[in-house]
Amino acid sequence: MDRSMDLQKAIRHHEFGKPEEVLTLESILVPKPRTGEVRVRLLVASINPSDRGMIGGSYGKLRELPAIAGREAVGVVDTLGKGVEGVAIGTKVRFPGEDGAWCEFACARAEDLLVVPDGVLDEQAAMSFINPPTAYCLLKKVIDLEPGSWLVQNAGNSAVGISVIQMAKAMGLKTISQVRRESLIPPLKALGADHVVLEGSDWGAQRDQLTDGEPICLALNSIGGASAIDQIKVLAEGGTQVTFGGMVGDPVRFPTRYLIFKDVRLVGFWWDRWSRTHGSNGVSGVMAEVYKMMTSGVLCLPIEQVYLFEEFEAAMKHDLKPRLGKVLLCPR
Ligand SMILES: NC(=O)c1ccc[n+]([C@@H]2O[C@H](COP(=O)([O-])OP(=O)(O)OC[C@H]3O[C@@H](n4cnc5c(N)ncnc54)[C@H](OP(=O)(O)O)[C@@H]3O)[C@@H](O)[C@H]2O)c1
């Protein structure tokens, strides 16, 4: 039977807007790999804040409409196009997500495949392509941190935050993680956090007790607003704040005195841009480090719940609730 005439399930949107208003589960044609391409079958996909930005039309890059939603997923090669050599059917790879990852099948050029090493579980692999490499770059590529250095981050219970906690521990760095709920303190400490502090608790006044008087060199900000300002206030002279997300949506109001009197640096980071500018060699190098940590048990991201595609509305609602792990989507 010609599989190209088969239909697949895809979660799509025909306009930009809130996921609950614009996403629909549709049947679309299964693509057929062209010469040099392979077709990949989806295993598991993750839901990330940037998916909402892409569905809503506010992200740094957008798809043409109608668009398949989602960006991050793992799959297996299920069909080889003409001329493809050196790739085996069944190889576990990053699901080709450029044109949307919340669908059952997609094609990619064989040379562009990112292979997932044996020993990485499907659900961990589904969460491995965006947040862990972002965390790794924030710790290793933005500024050169000496072992033993302190850093502070907000959204400590996010996938990036948990990756930072686990990676920092393995790298000999020390972390202060800001969270919005007291119930997150024990689990994050169990994952390796040095200190977990509550947003809005004036925790900055205890900076010297928290670090034993040692300086805080790096602040990782994915929230904005008051949370970001609290970080700037505890940074040491010459310290750097990296903004890589804006969950609050407010512009960060910056107290000028910290720029002038403490020479604090404000920079940004976007994994997509880093990947583009550093090419496939740069990405493979970072992913090799991420997978080394996943297979050795240094890095293991919690899962909140796995939903079927048919349950995507409940999954999107759950994703917005207080949680300590990713909400994942499975086609069947
Ligand atoms: N620039 C890049 O390359 C890049 C790459 C990856 C991720 N990111 C960004 O990193 C951030 C975390 O992503 P993720 O996938 O790791 O997140 P996630 O696991 O989905 O968790 C979301 C986090 O955001 C927090 N949050 C949500 N709304 C908030 C609000 N209004 N105020 C304060 N906190 C809020 C949540 O805290 P509660 O549990 O308290 O709600 C939770 O800690 C996002 O901003 C994302 O866009 C950026």
XYZ file of C-alpha atoms and ligand atoms in Angstrom:
380
model
C 0.000 0.000 0.000
C 1.258 3.503 -0.793
C 1.685 5.037 2.702
C 1.764 8.550 1.169
C -2.034 8.315 0.790
C -2.465 7.427 4.465
C -3.721 10.003 6.878
C -2.048 11.035 10.097
C -3.196 12.925 13.172
C -1.871 16.475 13.585
C -2.589 19.216 16.109
C -2.861 22.361 13.977
C -3.968 25.975 13.980
C -5.294 28.084 11.130
C -4.827 31.413 12.880
C -2.640 32.754 15.676
C -4.270 32.875 19.082
C -4.677 31.165 22.427
C -4.128 27.388 22.148
C -7.544 26.645 23.665
C -9.183 28.783 20.981
C -7.218 27.925 17.849
C -5.826 24.369 18.131
C -7.692 21.483 16.481
C -6.907 17.795 15.982
C -7.000 17.126 12.239
C -6.281 14.388 9.723
C -3.686 15.311 7.133
C -1.667 13.356 4.591
C 1.340 11.362 5.736
C 4.366 12.839 3.930
C 6.537 10.709 1.657
C 10.322 11.072 1.909
C 12.011 12.542 -1.170
C 15.458 11.591 -2.417
C 17.943 11.962 0.426
C 15.210 12.200 3.053
C 13.894 9.865 5.726
C 10.456 9.766 7.302
C 10.312 9.850 11.092
C 7.452 8.459 13.211
C 6.649 10.389 16.383
C 7.125 8.684 19.742
C 6.633 11.487 22.297
C 6.428 15.293 22.112
C 6.786 17.875 24.868
C 4.885 21.099 25.562
C 7.030 24.195 26.085
C 6.244 27.869 26.732
C 7.636 28.708 23.272
C 4.900 26.548 21.716
C 2.361 29.010 23.097
C 4.430 31.879 21.654
C 4.435 30.239 18.214
C 0.717 29.375 18.358
C -0.042 32.882 19.612
C 2.106 34.681 17.037
C 4.488 36.358 19.502
C 7.583 34.122 19.139
C 10.883 35.089 17.482
C 10.045 32.932 14.440
C 6.628 31.867 13.187
C 5.261 29.266 10.750
C 3.038 29.837 7.751
C -0.617 29.054 8.436
C -2.199 26.563 8.682
C 0.565 25.267 10.924
C 1.233 22.116 12.900
C 1.991 23.162 16.485
C 4.870 22.014 18.699
C 8.626 22.098 18.375
C 10.233 19.422 20.488
C 9.752 15.656 20.102
C 11.505 12.347 19.589
C 10.737 9.769 16.938
C 12.132 6.798 15.041
C 13.133 6.584 11.404
C 10.412 4.529 9.718
C 11.059 4.928 5.955
C 14.160 5.714 3.897
C 13.918 7.833 0.739
C 15.984 7.065 -2.356
C 19.724 7.440 -1.993
C 19.772 7.359 1.811
C 22.649 5.343 3.208
C 24.043 4.893 6.683
C 20.724 5.417 8.493
C 18.881 2.373 9.824
C 15.124 2.093 10.124
C 14.325 2.255 13.847
C 17.062 4.797 14.667
C 15.856 7.109 17.440
C 16.178 10.760 16.381
C 14.926 14.255 17.087
C 11.534 14.475 15.363
C 11.829 17.034 12.514
C 10.029 19.917 14.182
C 10.698 22.880 11.875
C 7.219 22.533 10.342
C 5.611 21.449 13.607
C 6.190 18.472 15.879
C 2.687 17.582 17.096
C 1.939 15.179 14.236
C 2.629 11.499 13.668
C 5.067 11.651 10.734
C 7.497 14.167 9.259
C 10.386 14.005 6.785
C 13.905 15.367 7.071
C 17.136 15.233 5.109
C 19.087 12.237 6.368
C 22.171 14.411 6.905
C 20.244 16.718 9.254
C 19.158 13.991 11.681
C 20.115 14.379 15.330
C 20.522 10.838 16.618
C 19.580 10.068 20.227
C 22.058 7.665 21.853
C 20.966 4.260 23.164
C 20.196 4.418 26.846
C 18.185 7.665 26.700
C 14.537 6.878 27.505
C 11.892 8.102 25.049
C 10.326 10.604 27.476
C 13.722 12.022 28.483
C 14.685 12.262 24.807
C 11.442 14.145 24.054
C 12.514 16.808 26.574
C 16.194 16.869 25.621
C 16.413 19.142 22.588
C 15.605 22.647 23.856
C 15.736 23.097 27.632
C 18.792 21.007 28.633
C 21.033 22.454 25.886
C 19.824 25.937 26.848
C 20.756 25.227 30.478
C 24.142 23.866 29.394
C 24.907 26.968 27.313
C 23.775 29.292 30.113
C 26.286 27.594 32.419
C 29.127 27.008 29.989
C 28.944 29.360 27.012
C 27.757 32.747 28.221
C 30.351 33.524 30.879
C 33.254 31.505 32.175
C 32.309 30.432 35.697
C 34.990 29.198 38.067
C 34.107 25.971 39.924
C 32.523 26.892 43.244
C 30.847 30.024 41.817
C 27.331 30.976 42.891
C 24.497 31.648 40.479
C 20.854 32.585 40.968
C 17.957 31.593 38.720
C 14.207 32.114 38.686
C 11.619 29.517 37.548
C 13.682 27.002 39.525
C 11.044 24.312 38.934
C 10.993 24.756 35.132
C 12.692 22.229 32.851
C 15.523 24.718 32.281
C 15.665 25.396 36.032
C 15.884 21.714 36.962
C 18.506 21.150 34.258
C 20.515 24.068 35.671
C 20.270 22.633 39.205
C 21.430 19.166 38.150
C 24.131 20.326 35.733
C 25.475 22.971 38.115
C 25.823 20.360 40.846
C 27.831 18.124 38.505
C 29.990 21.084 37.412
C 30.763 22.154 40.985
C 28.669 25.333 40.760
C 26.294 26.464 43.511
C 22.693 27.508 42.940
C 20.012 29.701 44.463
C 16.656 28.945 42.821
C 13.667 31.286 43.085
C 10.234 29.581 43.089
C 6.625 30.612 43.691
C 5.547 27.805 46.069
C 6.998 26.515 49.332
C 6.054 22.944 48.349
C 8.784 23.059 45.666
C 11.612 23.506 48.170
C 12.063 19.850 49.277
C 11.897 18.285 45.771
C 14.308 20.824 44.271
C 16.730 20.326 47.158
C 16.452 16.582 46.590
C 17.436 17.213 42.954
C 20.598 19.014 44.092
C 19.615 22.672 44.623
C 21.820 24.413 47.222
C 19.179 26.980 48.213
C 15.577 27.408 47.140
C 13.978 30.761 47.977
C 10.438 32.088 47.704
C 9.640 34.906 45.279
C 8.459 38.019 47.107
C 9.982 36.925 50.438
C 12.767 39.552 50.445
C 15.208 36.640 50.158
C 17.885 38.989 48.778
C 18.354 40.460 52.270
C 19.811 37.063 53.259
C 22.282 36.938 50.363
C 25.394 36.869 52.519
C 24.005 34.142 54.783
C 22.996 32.100 51.717
C 26.412 32.264 50.050
C 28.580 32.654 53.147
C 29.604 36.054 51.836
C 30.755 34.720 48.476
C 29.760 36.721 45.369
C 26.936 35.756 43.005
C 28.399 35.999 39.518
C 25.533 34.930 37.270
C 21.764 35.451 37.264
C 19.516 33.458 34.918
C 16.213 35.180 34.214
C 13.305 33.601 32.352
C 10.548 35.479 34.211
C 11.087 39.264 34.181
C 9.344 41.791 36.449
C 10.147 41.914 40.168
C 11.789 38.496 40.040
C 14.434 39.799 37.621
C 15.017 42.959 39.661
C 15.592 40.881 42.829
C 18.361 39.057 40.950
C 20.068 42.241 39.784
C 20.156 43.491 43.364
C 22.104 40.453 44.621
C 24.603 40.254 41.759
C 28.214 40.962 42.605
C 30.157 43.788 40.981
C 30.660 42.941 37.297
C 28.070 40.131 37.515
C 25.982 39.105 34.509
C 22.227 38.653 34.182
C 21.171 36.536 31.212
C 17.554 36.928 30.130
C 16.268 34.019 28.079
C 12.530 34.088 28.756
C 9.767 36.468 29.828
C 7.054 34.429 31.534
C 5.590 37.540 33.214
C 5.446 39.515 29.980
C 6.222 42.858 31.678
C 9.220 44.851 30.506
C 12.075 44.483 33.038
C 12.370 47.791 34.896
C 16.054 48.234 35.524
C 17.407 50.129 38.573
C 20.051 52.298 36.896
C 22.362 52.445 39.917
C 23.342 48.780 39.480
C 24.615 49.485 35.974
C 26.598 52.516 37.051
C 27.940 51.599 40.473
C 28.237 47.812 40.102
C 28.940 47.449 36.378
C 26.308 44.703 36.115
C 25.996 43.252 32.597
C 22.658 42.454 30.955
C 22.704 40.009 28.070
C 20.239 37.725 26.291
C 20.324 34.130 25.085
C 18.261 32.247 22.484
C 19.113 28.583 21.792
C 17.694 28.833 18.249
C 20.047 31.684 17.448
C 22.977 29.946 19.154
C 22.278 26.795 17.108
C 22.125 28.814 13.892
C 25.342 30.690 14.563
C 27.285 27.645 15.830
C 26.005 25.189 13.207
C 25.567 21.442 13.439
C 29.009 20.923 14.989
C 28.219 23.313 17.822
C 24.816 21.708 18.410
C 26.217 18.151 18.334
C 28.901 19.139 20.839
C 26.333 20.520 23.279
C 23.932 17.585 22.731
C 26.771 15.123 23.352
C 27.295 16.757 26.768
C 23.542 16.682 27.484
C 23.288 12.982 26.581
C 26.400 12.142 28.604
C 24.618 13.636 31.613
C 21.337 11.863 30.804
C 22.895 8.429 30.384
C 25.060 8.783 33.499
C 22.055 9.806 35.618
C 23.308 13.360 36.309
C 20.335 14.790 34.409
C 16.816 13.380 34.701
C 13.819 15.635 34.079
C 10.555 14.985 35.919
C 7.398 14.187 33.943
C 4.091 15.616 35.128
C 1.745 13.604 32.863
C 1.570 12.056 29.392
C -1.576 12.725 27.303
C -2.809 11.267 24.021
C -3.193 13.621 21.034
C -6.988 13.259 21.451
C -6.601 14.742 24.948
C -4.565 17.765 23.818
C -7.036 20.292 25.274
C -6.666 18.760 28.745
C -2.885 18.628 28.230
C -2.695 22.333 27.364
C -4.802 23.191 30.448
C -2.659 20.992 32.684
C 0.491 22.637 31.315
C -0.658 25.982 32.773
C -1.254 24.575 36.269
C 1.358 24.543 39.058
C 3.558 21.509 38.357
C 7.050 20.076 38.686
C 7.627 18.392 35.338
C 6.719 18.483 31.701
C 3.367 17.639 30.181
C 3.972 15.331 27.216
C 1.900 14.320 24.187
C 1.761 10.888 22.557
C 0.009 10.094 19.286
C -1.278 6.695 20.508
N 15.854 31.568 25.108
C 15.884 30.258 24.916
O 16.627 29.740 24.080
C 15.012 29.379 25.758
C 15.104 27.998 25.646
C 14.319 27.213 26.507
C 13.431 27.821 27.397
N 13.356 29.168 27.417
C 12.486 29.869 28.366
O 12.768 29.350 29.646
C 11.611 29.439 30.449
C 11.343 28.087 31.068
O 10.984 27.163 30.029
P 10.656 25.654 30.426
O 10.193 24.928 29.231
O 11.811 25.145 31.182
O 9.411 25.921 31.425
P 8.414 24.884 32.066
O 9.125 23.653 32.453
O 7.231 24.757 31.160
O 7.979 25.657 33.389
C 7.387 26.939 33.328
C 7.973 27.778 34.441
O 7.518 29.122 34.317
C 7.025 29.545 35.594
N 6.004 30.570 35.368
C 4.983 30.498 34.508
N 4.278 31.643 34.533
C 4.870 32.437 35.451
C 4.624 33.743 35.950
N 3.603 34.470 35.493
N 5.454 34.235 36.901
C 6.481 33.495 37.381
N 6.764 32.248 36.944
C 5.967 31.733 35.994
C 6.476 28.296 36.216
O 6.376 28.478 37.604
P 5.089 27.953 38.420
O 5.237 26.448 38.527
O 5.200 28.660 39.704
O 3.888 28.358 37.607
C 7.569 27.296 35.821
O 8.677 27.437 36.669
C 10.494 29.949 29.540
O 10.424 31.345 29.697
C 11.005 29.613 28.166
O 10.462 30.444 27.171
C 14.122 29.957 26.636
